[in-house]
Short mmCIF file of C-alpha atoms in Angstrom, two decimals:
data_model
loop_
_atom_site.label_atom_id
_atom_site.label_comp_id
_atom_site.label_asym_id
_atom_site.label_seq_id
_atom_site.Cartn_x
_atom_site.Cartn_y
_atom_site.Cartn_z
CA ALA A 575 -11.47 6.23 0.35
CA GLN A 576 -8.11 4.94 -0.71
CA LYS A 577 -6.58 4.74 -4.14
CA VAL A 578 -3.44 3.37 -5.77
CA THR A 579 -2.22 4.62 -9.13
CA GLN A 580 0.28 2.81 -11.31
CA ALA A 581 0.55 5.07 -14.31
CA GLN A 582 2.82 2.77 -16.28
CA THR A 583 0.70 0.13 -17.97
CA GLU A 584 3.55 -1.60 -19.78
CA ILE A 585 7.31 -1.29 -19.63
CA SER A 586 9.78 -3.07 -21.85
CA VAL A 587 13.51 -3.14 -21.14
CA VAL A 588 16.50 -5.06 -22.33
CA GLU A 589 18.16 -7.46 -19.95
CA LYS A 590 20.62 -5.89 -17.50
CA GLU A 591 18.94 -2.49 -17.66
CA ASP A 592 17.58 -0.93 -14.48
CA VAL A 593 13.87 -0.24 -14.34
CA THR A 594 11.66 1.68 -11.91
CA LEU A 595 7.99 0.98 -11.43
CA ASP A 596 6.01 3.90 -10.08
CA CYS A 597 3.28 3.79 -7.45
CA VAL A 598 1.33 6.72 -6.06
CA TYR A 599 -1.21 6.23 -3.32
CA GLU A 600 -3.97 8.16 -1.60
CA THR A 601 -5.36 7.61 1.86
CA ARG A 602 -6.68 9.75 4.68
CA ASP A 603 -5.37 7.41 7.34
CA THR A 604 -2.08 8.03 9.08
CA THR A 605 -1.58 4.32 9.68
CA TYR A 606 -1.37 2.23 6.56
CA TYR A 607 0.60 -0.49 4.85
CA LEU A 608 1.94 -0.54 1.31
CA PHE A 609 2.76 -3.69 -0.60
CA TRP A 610 4.30 -4.81 -3.84
CA TYR A 611 3.36 -8.10 -5.44
CA LYS A 612 4.68 -9.87 -8.50
CA GLN A 613 2.30 -11.88 -10.65
CA PRO A 614 4.06 -14.14 -13.14
CA PRO A 615 2.14 -15.79 -16.01
CA SER A 616 1.14 -18.64 -13.69
CA GLY A 617 -1.10 -16.16 -11.90
CA GLU A 618 0.00 -16.69 -8.32
CA LEU A 619 0.71 -13.48 -6.46
CA VAL A 620 4.21 -13.37 -5.04
CA PHE A 621 4.67 -11.09 -2.05
CA LEU A 622 7.70 -8.82 -2.43
CA ILE A 623 7.57 -6.25 0.34
CA ARG A 624 5.43 -4.64 3.02
CA ARG A 625 6.09 -1.17 4.32
CA ASN A 626 4.20 0.58 7.11
CA SER A 627 3.52 4.28 7.12
CA PHE A 628 5.81 4.95 10.07
CA ASP A 629 8.89 3.53 8.41
CA GLU A 630 10.20 5.66 5.57
CA GLN A 631 13.52 3.93 5.41
CA ASN A 632 14.28 2.70 1.94
CA GLU A 633 14.88 -0.99 1.55
CA ILE A 634 17.11 -3.08 -0.64
CA SER A 635 16.81 -6.79 -1.20
CA GLY A 636 19.25 -8.13 -3.72
CA ARG A 637 18.44 -6.53 -7.06
CA TYR A 638 15.22 -5.04 -5.69
CA SER A 639 14.92 -1.72 -3.94
CA TRP A 640 12.03 0.39 -2.79
CA ASN A 641 11.80 4.15 -2.33
CA PHE A 642 9.05 5.24 0.04
CA GLN A 643 8.37 8.98 0.18
CA LYS A 644 5.43 10.16 2.23
CA SER A 645 5.91 13.73 1.02
CA THR A 646 4.93 12.68 -2.50
CA SER A 647 2.77 9.68 -1.49
CA SER A 648 4.92 7.42 -3.60
CA PHE A 649 6.30 3.94 -3.13
CA ASN A 650 8.44 3.21 -6.16
CA PHE A 651 10.10 -0.09 -6.95
CA THR A 652 13.41 -0.44 -8.77
CA ILE A 653 14.88 -3.58 -10.27
CA THR A 654 18.59 -3.34 -10.91
CA ALA A 655 20.22 -5.33 -13.70
CA SER A 656 16.91 -6.77 -14.83
CA GLN A 657 16.62 -10.37 -15.95
CA VAL A 658 14.19 -12.17 -18.24
CA VAL A 659 12.72 -13.94 -15.19
CA ASP A 660 11.63 -10.55 -13.87
CA SER A 661 9.03 -10.38 -16.64
CA ALA A 662 5.65 -10.27 -14.89
CA VAL A 663 2.87 -7.97 -13.82
CA TYR A 664 3.71 -6.00 -10.71
CA PHE A 665 1.01 -4.67 -8.41
CA CYS A 666 1.30 -1.99 -5.77
CA SER A 667 -1.36 -2.11 -3.08
CA LEU A 668 -2.49 -0.32 0.05
CA THR A 669 -4.43 -1.16 3.17
CA SER A 670 -5.22 1.09 6.08
CA GLY A 671 -6.73 0.77 9.50
CA SER A 672 -10.08 2.24 8.60
CA ALA A 673 -10.47 0.64 5.18
CA ARG A 674 -9.59 -2.90 6.26
CA GLN A 675 -9.41 -3.79 2.59
CA LEU A 676 -6.52 -4.14 0.22
CA THR A 677 -6.71 -1.75 -2.69
CA PHE A 678 -4.69 -2.67 -5.75
CA GLY A 679 -3.25 -0.50 -8.44
CA SER A 680 -3.93 -1.42 -12.03
CA GLY A 681 -0.59 -3.14 -12.37
CA THR A 682 2.46 -2.68 -14.57
CA GLN A 683 3.38 -5.32 -17.12
CA LEU A 684 7.15 -5.56 -17.19
CA THR A 685 8.79 -7.33 -20.10
CA VAL A 686 12.51 -7.94 -19.99
CA LEU A 687 13.92 -8.82 -23.36
CA PRO A 688 17.03 -10.99 -23.74
CA GLY B 990 4.13 -19.98 7.62
CA ALA B 991 0.97 -18.21 6.41
CA VAL B 992 0.16 -20.58 3.57
CA VAL B 993 -3.16 -20.42 1.76
CA SER B 994 -4.28 -23.09 -0.66
CA GLN B 995 -7.01 -23.11 -3.27
CA HIS B 996 -8.70 -26.02 -4.93
CA PRO B 997 -9.09 -26.64 -7.77
CA SER B 998 -6.36 -24.69 -9.50
CA ARG B 999 -8.14 -24.93 -12.82
CA VAL B 1000 -11.69 -25.90 -13.75
CA ILE B 1001 -13.57 -26.09 -17.00
CA CYS B 1002 -17.32 -26.47 -16.89
CA LYS B 1003 -20.35 -26.24 -19.10
CA SER B 1004 -22.63 -23.25 -19.06
CA GLY B 1005 -25.38 -23.59 -16.48
CA THR B 1006 -23.45 -25.73 -14.02
CA SER B 1007 -22.26 -24.70 -10.58
CA VAL B 1008 -18.65 -24.67 -9.52
CA LYS B 1009 -17.27 -24.67 -6.00
CA ILE B 1010 -13.85 -23.26 -5.17
CA GLU B 1011 -12.22 -23.92 -1.80
CA CYS B 1012 -9.83 -21.65 0.02
CA ARG B 1013 -7.93 -22.98 3.04
CA SER B 1014 -5.51 -21.40 5.46
CA LEU B 1015 -3.10 -24.21 6.22
CA ASP B 1016 -1.12 -22.98 9.19
CA PHE B 1017 -3.16 -20.22 10.77
CA GLN B 1018 -6.72 -19.41 11.65
CA ALA B 1019 -8.32 -16.91 9.32
CA THR B 1020 -11.05 -14.84 10.88
CA THR B 1021 -11.50 -13.00 7.61
CA MET B 1022 -11.24 -14.24 4.06
CA PHE B 1023 -11.49 -12.25 0.87
CA TRP B 1024 -12.45 -13.28 -2.65
CA TYR B 1025 -11.09 -11.47 -5.68
CA ARG B 1026 -11.76 -11.78 -9.38
CA GLN B 1027 -9.23 -10.93 -12.04
CA PHE B 1028 -10.05 -10.66 -15.72
CA PRO B 1029 -7.24 -10.90 -18.29
CA LYS B 1030 -4.87 -7.94 -18.23
CA GLN B 1031 -6.77 -6.32 -15.38
CA SER B 1032 -6.19 -5.81 -11.71
CA LEU B 1033 -7.67 -7.77 -8.84
CA MET B 1034 -11.17 -6.67 -7.93
CA LEU B 1035 -12.55 -7.49 -4.51
CA MET B 1036 -15.78 -9.44 -4.73
CA ALA B 1037 -16.60 -10.05 -1.11
CA THR B 1038 -15.31 -10.19 2.43
CA SER B 1039 -16.31 -13.00 4.72
CA ASN B 1040 -15.91 -13.37 8.45
CA GLU B 1041 -16.10 -16.78 10.04
CA GLY B 1042 -19.60 -17.61 11.13
CA SER B 1043 -21.32 -14.65 9.56
CA LYS B 1044 -22.69 -13.65 6.19
CA ALA B 1045 -20.32 -12.33 3.58
CA THR B 1046 -20.23 -8.67 2.65
CA TYR B 1047 -20.38 -8.23 -1.11
CA GLU B 1048 -18.95 -5.36 -3.10
CA GLN B 1049 -21.25 -3.26 -5.19
CA GLY B 1050 -22.15 -4.95 -8.44
CA VAL B 1051 -21.43 -8.48 -7.26
CA GLU B 1052 -24.48 -10.72 -7.30
CA LYS B 1053 -24.96 -12.42 -3.95
CA ASP B 1054 -27.16 -15.16 -5.36
CA LYS B 1055 -24.69 -16.00 -8.08
CA PHE B 1056 -21.53 -16.02 -6.01
CA LEU B 1057 -22.30 -17.90 -2.81
CA ILE B 1058 -19.68 -17.61 -0.11
CA ASN B 1059 -19.50 -19.79 2.94
CA HIS B 1060 -16.96 -19.30 5.71
CA ALA B 1061 -17.97 -22.09 8.06
CA SER B 1062 -14.67 -22.54 9.85
CA LEU B 1063 -11.56 -20.57 10.69
CA THR B 1064 -9.58 -22.38 8.02
CA LEU B 1065 -12.00 -22.82 5.15
CA SER B 1066 -14.04 -20.57 2.90
CA THR B 1067 -15.82 -21.64 -0.26
CA LEU B 1068 -17.00 -19.70 -3.27
CA THR B 1069 -19.72 -21.29 -5.37
CA VAL B 1070 -20.40 -19.86 -8.78
CA THR B 1071 -23.97 -20.88 -9.46
CA SER B 1072 -25.31 -21.39 -12.97
CA ALA B 1073 -22.01 -20.32 -14.46
CA HIS B 1074 -21.93 -18.60 -17.82
CA PRO B 1075 -19.03 -17.80 -20.16
CA GLU B 1076 -18.81 -14.26 -18.82
CA ASP B 1077 -17.97 -15.72 -15.40
CA SER B 1078 -14.77 -17.12 -16.85
CA SER B 1079 -12.02 -15.49 -14.84
CA PHE B 1080 -9.19 -16.00 -12.39
CA TYR B 1081 -10.50 -16.21 -8.84
CA ILE B 1082 -8.12 -15.54 -5.98
CA CYS B 1083 -8.77 -15.82 -2.29
CA SER B 1084 -6.85 -14.33 0.58
CA ALA B 1085 -6.96 -14.97 4.29
CA SER B 1086 -6.27 -12.71 7.21
CA PRO B 1087 -5.49 -13.93 10.72
CA GLY B 1088 -7.34 -11.05 12.30
CA LEU B 1089 -4.96 -10.79 15.21
CA ALA B 1090 -6.53 -9.12 18.21
CA GLY B 1091 -5.20 -5.64 18.78
CA ALA B 1092 -3.47 -5.45 15.43
CA LEU B 1093 -3.84 -2.12 13.70
CA ILE B 1094 -3.78 -3.75 10.32
CA ASN B 1095 -4.20 -7.40 9.51
CA GLU B 1096 -2.22 -8.64 6.59
CA GLN B 1097 -3.72 -10.78 3.84
CA PHE B 1098 -2.09 -13.94 2.54
CA PHE B 1099 -3.04 -15.01 -0.94
CA GLY B 1100 -3.95 -18.36 -2.42
CA PRO B 1101 -2.55 -19.44 -5.79
CA GLY B 1102 -5.80 -18.75 -7.62
CA THR B 1103 -8.34 -20.77 -9.57
CA ARG B 1104 -8.75 -20.35 -13.30
CA LEU B 1105 -12.39 -20.90 -14.26
CA THR B 1106 -13.39 -21.45 -17.86
CA VAL B 1107 -17.07 -21.75 -18.67
CA LEU B 1108 -17.83 -23.20 -22.08
#
């Protein structure tokens, strides 16, 4: 069985603050993929990043960065200098070779206030 | 590449009617398609997995006779909500996977979703 936990249900920050969204996962497989998606009010899932279990290198893309640590089974997402347009629900998800399904966390509602 | 469309994007229907939602992979062949349901302020819950040419596999608690899934071609899957009731009102999202031979993990590409409101 696989599981994704996003303990933060809602986060509210003021524009230009940095914010980190936590994600902890569980899987028995050694080969797996982790994802982050953004879901704005329109509802469409926006793909942000995919990370495979063999690549622990952290990644930065503009104001977004991801910290993957297998030792703590975490795949945290940081937004630097947040903007109002970053307001959305963010989902962390996991798929593995044996599960063949995508398991989603419960999501974190991020609100960035002007 | 890897674009998935859904039609309609929004539908309002009367209780007791049936609604069909289409999911298409536009630039790749999808051997597997997935249907999710998302209630307000909740996460996506997998309803069923369908492989082209075979019967869909439903998750526990999902009524097969109410949510009919057809995956007749490698680019099209349909979800029919039969005799819809207000409690079926939800956001339905499909995803498609290319099912590449030899791939350890096949990625899913998501459609934009269909918002169903049953009056």
